[in-house]
């Protein structure tokens, strides 16, 4: 009979290991383990939405590991920290669970995008015949056209290039997932939001959160790229969308904020506007010269 993995470790650290599934179940764990995992998930998600929404796998695992240690330390549970740092099986299960919950968060943002994208981009207003809808979605995906509002939703010629990331869909998805209800992440992390400039303390949406939202919208649009009424649901796997995320991080940093900081007031005006709009319901190696970047009316931007 196999030895109990919890033998020789303090009872307080005991973990109920999975029998069939590969991931532990939170609900069967002791209150102590549940408490640590809840806090660790909160910390890891905070890193994702305030620092890097699509971090490389190694960084995600490191963030989860650090979050678990910080959570156990916060609750003065040195025995859990001691075992976590020495029991590889124990650590692997805890890290896998926390990392999975961060991925689940991104998946829920994608769910919100899937629900809102068709109506907010007017996709169903475009006929399927003659590939009109297919061409329409392709145009939205070209050079990030979907991040700009249009005066006429169905006309690409009415795109407002001086208003990047102000498309109503971006605000709607951000509001729906991050700011709806007192248990939302936006409410939970209220004190973490800040301003990037000294002259105005208005809170901003962090670029990582915005990146998660726009990549989720990008993924939802790609699922409708064939122009059919029924979308082709695809897994929202971090590694498959990290390049798109990096493109948006580059656009925000290099083309809007600018490396010399000359666009910092326009950047602040955009990100603080997004924060205000999203709250009303209570989201590199890539070069800025990439041919995937949109034509941007920087001079016409607010700020």
Coordinates of N, CA, C and O in Angstrom, one line a residue, residues 136-245:
X136 N -16.1 41.6 -43.5 CA -16.3 42.6 -42.4 C -15.5 42.3 -41.2 O -14.8 43.1 -40.6
X137 N -15.5 41.0 -40.8 CA -14.8 40.6 -39.6 C -13.3 40.7 -39.9 O -12.5 41.1 -39.1
X138 N -12.9 40.3 -41.1 CA -11.5 40.4 -41.5 C -11.0 41.8 -41.4 O -9.9 42.1 -41.0
X139 N -11.8 42.8 -41.8 CA -11.5 44.2 -41.7 C -11.3 44.6 -40.3 O -10.4 45.4 -39.9
X140 N -12.1 44.1 -39.4 CA -12.0 44.4 -38.0 C -10.7 43.9 -37.4 O -10.1 44.6 -36.6
X141 N -10.2 42.8 -37.9 CA -9.0 42.2 -37.4 C -7.8 42.8 -38.0 O -6.7 42.6 -37.5
X142 N -7.9 43.5 -39.1 CA -6.8 44.0 -39.8 C -6.2 45.3 -39.1 O -7.0 46.2 -38.7
X143 N -4.9 45.3 -38.8 CA -4.3 46.4 -38.2 C -5.0 46.9 -36.9 O -5.1 48.1 -36.7
X144 N -5.6 46.0 -36.2 CA -6.2 46.4 -34.9 C -7.4 47.3 -35.1 O -7.8 48.1 -34.2
X145 N -8.1 47.2 -36.2 CA -9.2 48.1 -36.5 C -10.3 48.0 -35.4 O -11.1 49.0 -35.2
X146 N -10.4 46.9 -34.8 CA -11.5 46.6 -33.8 C -11.3 47.5 -32.5 O -12.2 47.6 -31.7
X147 N -10.1 48.1 -32.3 CA -10.0 48.9 -31.1 C -10.5 50.3 -31.2 O -10.6 51.0 -30.2
X148 N -10.9 50.7 -32.4 CA -11.3 52.0 -32.7 C -12.9 52.1 -32.8 O -13.4 51.2 -33.5
X149 N -13.5 53.1 -32.3 CA -15.0 53.2 -32.5 C -15.2 53.7 -34.0 O -14.3 54.2 -34.6
X150 N -16.4 53.6 -34.5 CA -16.8 54.0 -35.8 C -18.1 54.9 -35.7 O -18.9 54.6 -34.9
X151 N -18.2 55.9 -36.5 CA -19.4 56.6 -36.5 C -20.5 55.9 -37.1 O -21.7 56.1 -36.9
X152 N -20.2 54.9 -38.0 CA -21.1 54.0 -38.6 C -20.6 52.6 -38.4 O -19.5 52.3 -39.0
X153 N -21.2 51.8 -37.6 CA -20.6 50.5 -37.2 C -20.3 49.6 -38.3 O -19.3 48.8 -38.3
X154 N -21.0 49.7 -39.4 CA -20.8 48.8 -40.6 C -19.9 49.4 -41.6 O -19.6 48.7 -42.7
X155 N -19.4 50.6 -41.5 CA -18.6 51.3 -42.5 C -17.1 51.5 -42.0 O -16.9 52.3 -41.1
X156 N -16.2 50.8 -42.6 CA -14.8 50.9 -42.2 C -14.2 52.3 -42.4 O -13.3 52.7 -41.8
X157 N -14.8 53.0 -43.4 CA -14.3 54.3 -43.7 C -14.6 55.4 -42.6 O -14.1 56.5 -42.6
X158 N -15.5 55.0 -41.6 CA -15.9 55.9 -40.6 C -15.1 55.7 -39.3 O -15.5 56.1 -38.2
X159 N -14.0 54.9 -39.4 CA -13.2 54.6 -38.2 C -12.6 55.9 -37.6 O -12.2 56.8 -38.3
X160 N -12.6 56.0 -36.3 CA -12.0 57.2 -35.6 C -10.6 56.8 -35.1 O -10.5 56.4 -33.9
X161 N -9.6 57.1 -35.9 CA -8.3 56.7 -35.5 C -7.6 57.5 -34.4 O -6.6 57.2 -33.9
X162 N -8.3 58.6 -34.0 CA -7.8 59.4 -32.9 C -8.3 58.8 -31.5 O -8.0 59.4 -30.5
X163 N -9.1 57.7 -31.6 CA -9.7 57.2 -30.4 C -9.3 55.7 -30.1 O -10.2 54.9 -30.0
X164 N -8.0 55.4 -30.1 CA -7.7 54.0 -29.9 C -8.2 53.5 -28.5 O -8.2 54.2 -27.6
X165 N -8.7 52.2 -28.5 CA -9.1 51.5 -27.3 C -10.4 52.2 -26.7 O -10.8 51.9 -25.6
X166 N -11.1 53.0 -27.5 CA -12.3 53.6 -27.0 C -13.6 53.0 -27.7 O -14.7 53.5 -27.6
X167 N -13.4 51.8 -28.3 CA -14.5 51.2 -28.9 C -15.4 50.7 -27.7 O -15.0 50.2 -26.7
X168 N -16.8 50.9 -27.8 CA -17.7 50.6 -26.7 C -17.5 49.1 -26.3 O -17.8 48.8 -25.1
X169 N -17.2 48.2 -27.2 CA -17.0 46.8 -26.8 C -15.9 46.6 -25.7 O -16.1 45.8 -24.8
X170 N -14.9 47.4 -25.9 CA -13.8 47.3 -24.9 C -14.3 47.7 -23.5 O -14.0 47.0 -22.5
X171 N -15.0 48.8 -23.4 CA -15.5 49.2 -22.2 C -16.5 48.2 -21.6 O -16.5 47.9 -20.4
X172 N -17.4 47.7 -22.5 CA -18.4 46.8 -22.1 C -17.9 45.5 -21.5 O -18.3 45.0 -20.5
X173 N -16.9 44.9 -22.2 CA -16.3 43.7 -21.7 C -15.5 43.9 -20.4 O -15.7 43.1 -19.4
X174 N -14.8 45.0 -20.3 CA -14.1 45.4 -19.1 C -15.1 45.6 -17.9 O -14.9 45.1 -16.8
X175 N -16.2 46.3 -18.2 CA -17.2 46.5 -17.2 C -17.8 45.2 -16.7 O -18.0 45.0 -15.5
X176 N -18.2 44.4 -17.7 CA -18.9 43.2 -17.3 C -18.1 42.2 -16.5 O -18.6 41.7 -15.5
X177 N -16.8 42.1 -16.8 CA -16.1 41.1 -16.0 C -15.4 41.7 -14.8 O -15.4 41.2 -13.7
X178 N -14.7 42.9 -15.0 CA -13.8 43.4 -14.0 C -14.6 44.3 -13.0 O -14.0 44.6 -11.9
X179 N -15.7 44.9 -13.3 CA -16.3 45.9 -12.5 C -17.7 45.7 -12.1 O -18.4 46.7 -11.6
X180 N -18.3 44.6 -12.4 CA -19.7 44.3 -12.1 C -19.9 43.6 -10.7 O -19.5 42.5 -10.6
X181 N -20.4 44.4 -9.8 CA -20.7 43.8 -8.5 C -19.6 44.1 -7.4 O -18.4 44.3 -7.8
X182 N -20.0 44.0 -6.2 CA -19.0 44.3 -5.1 C -17.9 43.2 -4.9 O -16.9 43.5 -4.2
X183 N -18.1 42.1 -5.5 CA -17.1 41.0 -5.4 C -16.2 41.0 -6.6 O -15.3 40.1 -6.7
X184 N -16.4 42.0 -7.5 CA -15.6 42.0 -8.8 C -14.1 42.3 -8.4 O -13.8 42.8 -7.4
X185 N -13.2 42.0 -9.4 CA -11.8 42.3 -9.2 C -11.6 43.8 -9.1 O -10.7 44.2 -8.4
X186 N -12.3 44.5 -9.9 CA -12.2 46.0 -9.9 C -12.4 46.5 -8.5 O -11.8 47.4 -8.0
X187 N -13.5 46.0 -7.8 CA -13.8 46.4 -6.5 C -12.7 45.9 -5.5 O -12.3 46.6 -4.6
X188 N -12.3 44.6 -5.7 CA -11.4 44.0 -4.8 C -10.0 44.7 -4.8 O -9.4 44.9 -3.7
X189 N -9.6 45.2 -6.0 CA -8.3 45.8 -6.1 C -8.4 47.4 -6.2 O -7.5 48.0 -6.7
X190 N -9.5 47.9 -5.7 CA -9.8 49.3 -5.8 C -8.6 50.2 -5.5 O -8.2 51.2 -6.2
X191 N -7.9 49.9 -4.4 CA -6.8 50.7 -3.9 C -5.5 50.5 -4.7 O -4.6 51.3 -4.5
X192 N -5.5 49.5 -5.5 CA -4.3 49.3 -6.3 C -4.2 50.1 -7.6 O -3.1 50.4 -8.1
X193 N -5.4 50.5 -8.1 CA -5.4 51.4 -9.3 C -4.7 52.7 -9.0 O -4.9 53.2 -7.9
X194 N -4.0 53.2 -9.9 CA -3.3 54.5 -9.7 C -3.2 55.3 -10.9 O -3.6 54.9 -12.0
X195 N -2.5 56.4 -10.9 CA -2.2 57.3 -12.0 C -0.8 57.2 -12.4 O 0.1 57.0 -11.5
X196 N -0.5 57.3 -13.7 CA 0.9 57.3 -14.2 C 1.6 58.6 -14.2 O 2.7 58.7 -14.6
X197 N 0.8 59.7 -13.9 CA 1.4 61.0 -13.9 C 1.2 61.7 -12.6 O 0.2 61.4 -11.8
X198 N 2.0 62.7 -12.2 CA 1.9 63.4 -10.9 C 0.9 64.5 -10.9 O 0.4 64.9 -9.9
X199 N 0.6 65.0 -12.1 CA -0.3 66.2 -12.2 C -1.7 65.9 -12.1 O -2.6 66.8 -11.9
X200 N -2.1 64.6 -12.2 CA -3.5 64.2 -12.1 C -3.6 62.9 -11.4 O -3.0 61.9 -11.9
X201 N -4.3 62.8 -10.3 CA -4.4 61.5 -9.6 C -5.5 60.6 -10.0 O -5.7 59.6 -9.4
X202 N -6.2 60.9 -11.1 CA -7.3 60.1 -11.6 C -6.8 58.7 -11.9 O -5.7 58.5 -12.5
X203 N -7.5 57.7 -11.4 CA -7.0 56.3 -11.5 C -7.1 55.9 -13.0 O -7.9 56.3 -13.7
X204 N -6.2 55.0 -13.3 CA -6.1 54.4 -14.7 C -6.4 52.9 -14.7 O -6.1 52.2 -13.7
X205 N -6.9 52.4 -15.8 CA -6.9 51.0 -16.1 C -5.4 50.6 -16.4 O -4.7 51.2 -17.2
X206 N -4.9 49.6 -15.7 CA -3.5 49.1 -16.0 C -3.5 48.5 -17.4 O -4.4 47.9 -17.8
X207 N -2.4 48.7 -18.1 CA -2.3 48.3 -19.4 C -2.4 46.7 -19.5 O -2.9 46.2 -20.5
X208 N -2.0 46.0 -18.5 CA -2.1 44.5 -18.5 C -3.6 44.1 -18.6 O -4.0 43.2 -19.3
X209 N -4.4 44.8 -17.8 CA -5.9 44.5 -17.8 C -6.5 44.8 -19.1 O -7.3 44.1 -19.7
X210 N -6.1 46.0 -19.7 CA -6.6 46.4 -21.0 C -6.2 45.3 -22.0 O -6.9 44.9 -22.9
X211 N -4.9 44.9 -21.9 CA -4.4 43.9 -22.8 C -5.2 42.6 -22.8 O -5.5 42.0 -23.8
X212 N -5.6 42.1 -21.6 CA -6.4 40.9 -21.5 C -7.7 41.1 -22.2 O -8.2 40.2 -22.9
X213 N -8.3 42.2 -22.0 CA -9.6 42.5 -22.6 C -9.6 42.5 -24.1 O -10.4 41.9 -24.8
X214 N -8.6 43.3 -24.7 CA -8.6 43.4 -26.1 C -8.2 42.1 -26.8 O -8.6 41.8 -27.9
X215 N -7.3 41.3 -26.1 CA -6.9 40.0 -26.7 C -8.1 39.1 -26.6 O -8.4 38.3 -27.5
X216 N -8.9 39.2 -25.6 CA -10.2 38.4 -25.5 C -11.1 38.7 -26.6 O -11.8 37.8 -27.3
X217 N -11.2 40.0 -26.9 CA -12.1 40.5 -28.0 C -11.5 40.0 -29.4 O -12.3 39.5 -30.2
X218 N -10.2 40.1 -29.5 CA -9.6 39.6 -30.7 C -9.9 38.1 -30.9 O -10.2 37.7 -32.0
X219 N -9.8 37.3 -29.9 CA -10.0 35.9 -29.9 C -11.5 35.6 -30.3 O -11.8 34.7 -31.1
X220 N -12.4 36.4 -29.7 CA -13.8 36.2 -30.0 C -14.1 36.6 -31.5 O -15.0 35.9 -32.1
X221 N -13.5 37.6 -32.0 CA -13.7 38.0 -33.4 C -13.1 36.9 -34.3 O -13.7 36.6 -35.4
X222 N -11.9 36.4 -34.0 CA -11.3 35.3 -34.8 C -12.2 34.1 -34.9 O -12.3 33.5 -36.0
X223 N -13.0 33.8 -33.9 CA -13.9 32.7 -33.9 C -15.0 32.9 -34.9 O -15.7 32.0 -35.3
X224 N -15.2 34.2 -35.3 CA -16.3 34.5 -36.3 C -15.7 34.9 -37.6 O -16.4 35.5 -38.4
X225 N -14.4 34.5 -37.8 CA -13.8 35.0 -39.0 C -14.3 34.3 -40.3 O -14.0 34.8 -41.4
X226 N -15.0 33.2 -40.2 CA -15.6 32.6 -41.4 C -17.0 33.2 -41.7 O -17.6 32.9 -42.8
X227 N -17.5 34.1 -40.9 CA -18.7 34.9 -41.2 C -20.0 34.1 -40.9 O -21.1 34.6 -41.3
X228 N -19.9 33.0 -40.3 CA -21.1 32.2 -40.0 C -21.9 32.7 -38.8 O -21.3 33.4 -38.0
X229 N -23.1 32.2 -38.7 CA -23.9 32.6 -37.5 C -23.3 32.0 -36.2 O -23.3 32.6 -35.1
X230 N -22.9 30.7 -36.3 CA -22.3 30.0 -35.2 C -20.8 30.2 -35.2 O -20.2 29.9 -36.2
X231 N -20.2 30.6 -34.1 CA -18.8 30.8 -34.1 C -18.1 29.5 -33.8 O -18.7 28.5 -33.3
X232 N -16.8 29.5 -34.2 CA -16.0 28.3 -34.0 C -15.2 28.5 -32.6 O -14.2 29.2 -32.6
X233 N -15.7 27.9 -31.6 CA -15.2 28.1 -30.3 C -13.8 27.5 -30.2 O -13.6 26.3 -30.5
X234 N -12.8 28.3 -29.7 CA -11.4 27.8 -29.5 C -11.0 28.1 -28.1 O -11.5 29.0 -27.4
X235 N -10.1 27.3 -27.6 CA -9.5 27.4 -26.3 C -8.7 28.7 -26.2 O -8.0 29.1 -27.2
X236 N -8.9 29.4 -25.1 CA -8.2 30.7 -24.9 C -6.8 30.4 -24.2 O -6.7 30.7 -23.1
X237 N -5.9 29.8 -25.0 CA -4.6 29.4 -24.4 C -3.6 30.5 -24.4 O -3.4 31.2 -25.5
X238 N -3.0 30.8 -23.3 CA -2.2 31.9 -23.2 C -1.1 32.0 -24.2 O -0.8 33.0 -24.8
X239 N -0.4 30.9 -24.4 CA 0.7 30.8 -25.4 C 0.3 31.2 -26.8 O 1.1 31.7 -27.6
X240 N -0.9 30.9 -27.2 CA -1.4 31.2 -28.5 C -1.7 32.7 -28.8 O -1.8 33.1 -29.9
X241 N -1.9 33.4 -27.7 CA -2.3 34.8 -27.9 C -1.2 35.8 -27.3 O -1.5 37.0 -27.3
X242 N -0.1 35.3 -26.9 CA 0.9 36.2 -26.3 C 1.5 37.2 -27.3 O 1.8 38.4 -26.9
X243 N 1.6 36.8 -28.5 CA 2.1 37.8 -29.5 C 1.1 38.9 -29.7 O 1.5 40.1 -29.9
X244 N -0.2 38.6 -29.8 CA -1.2 39.7 -29.9 C -1.1 40.6 -28.7 O -1.2 41.8 -28.8
X245 N -1.0 40.0 -27.5 CA -0.9 40.8 -26.3 C 0.3 41.7 -26.4 O 0.2 42.9 -26.1

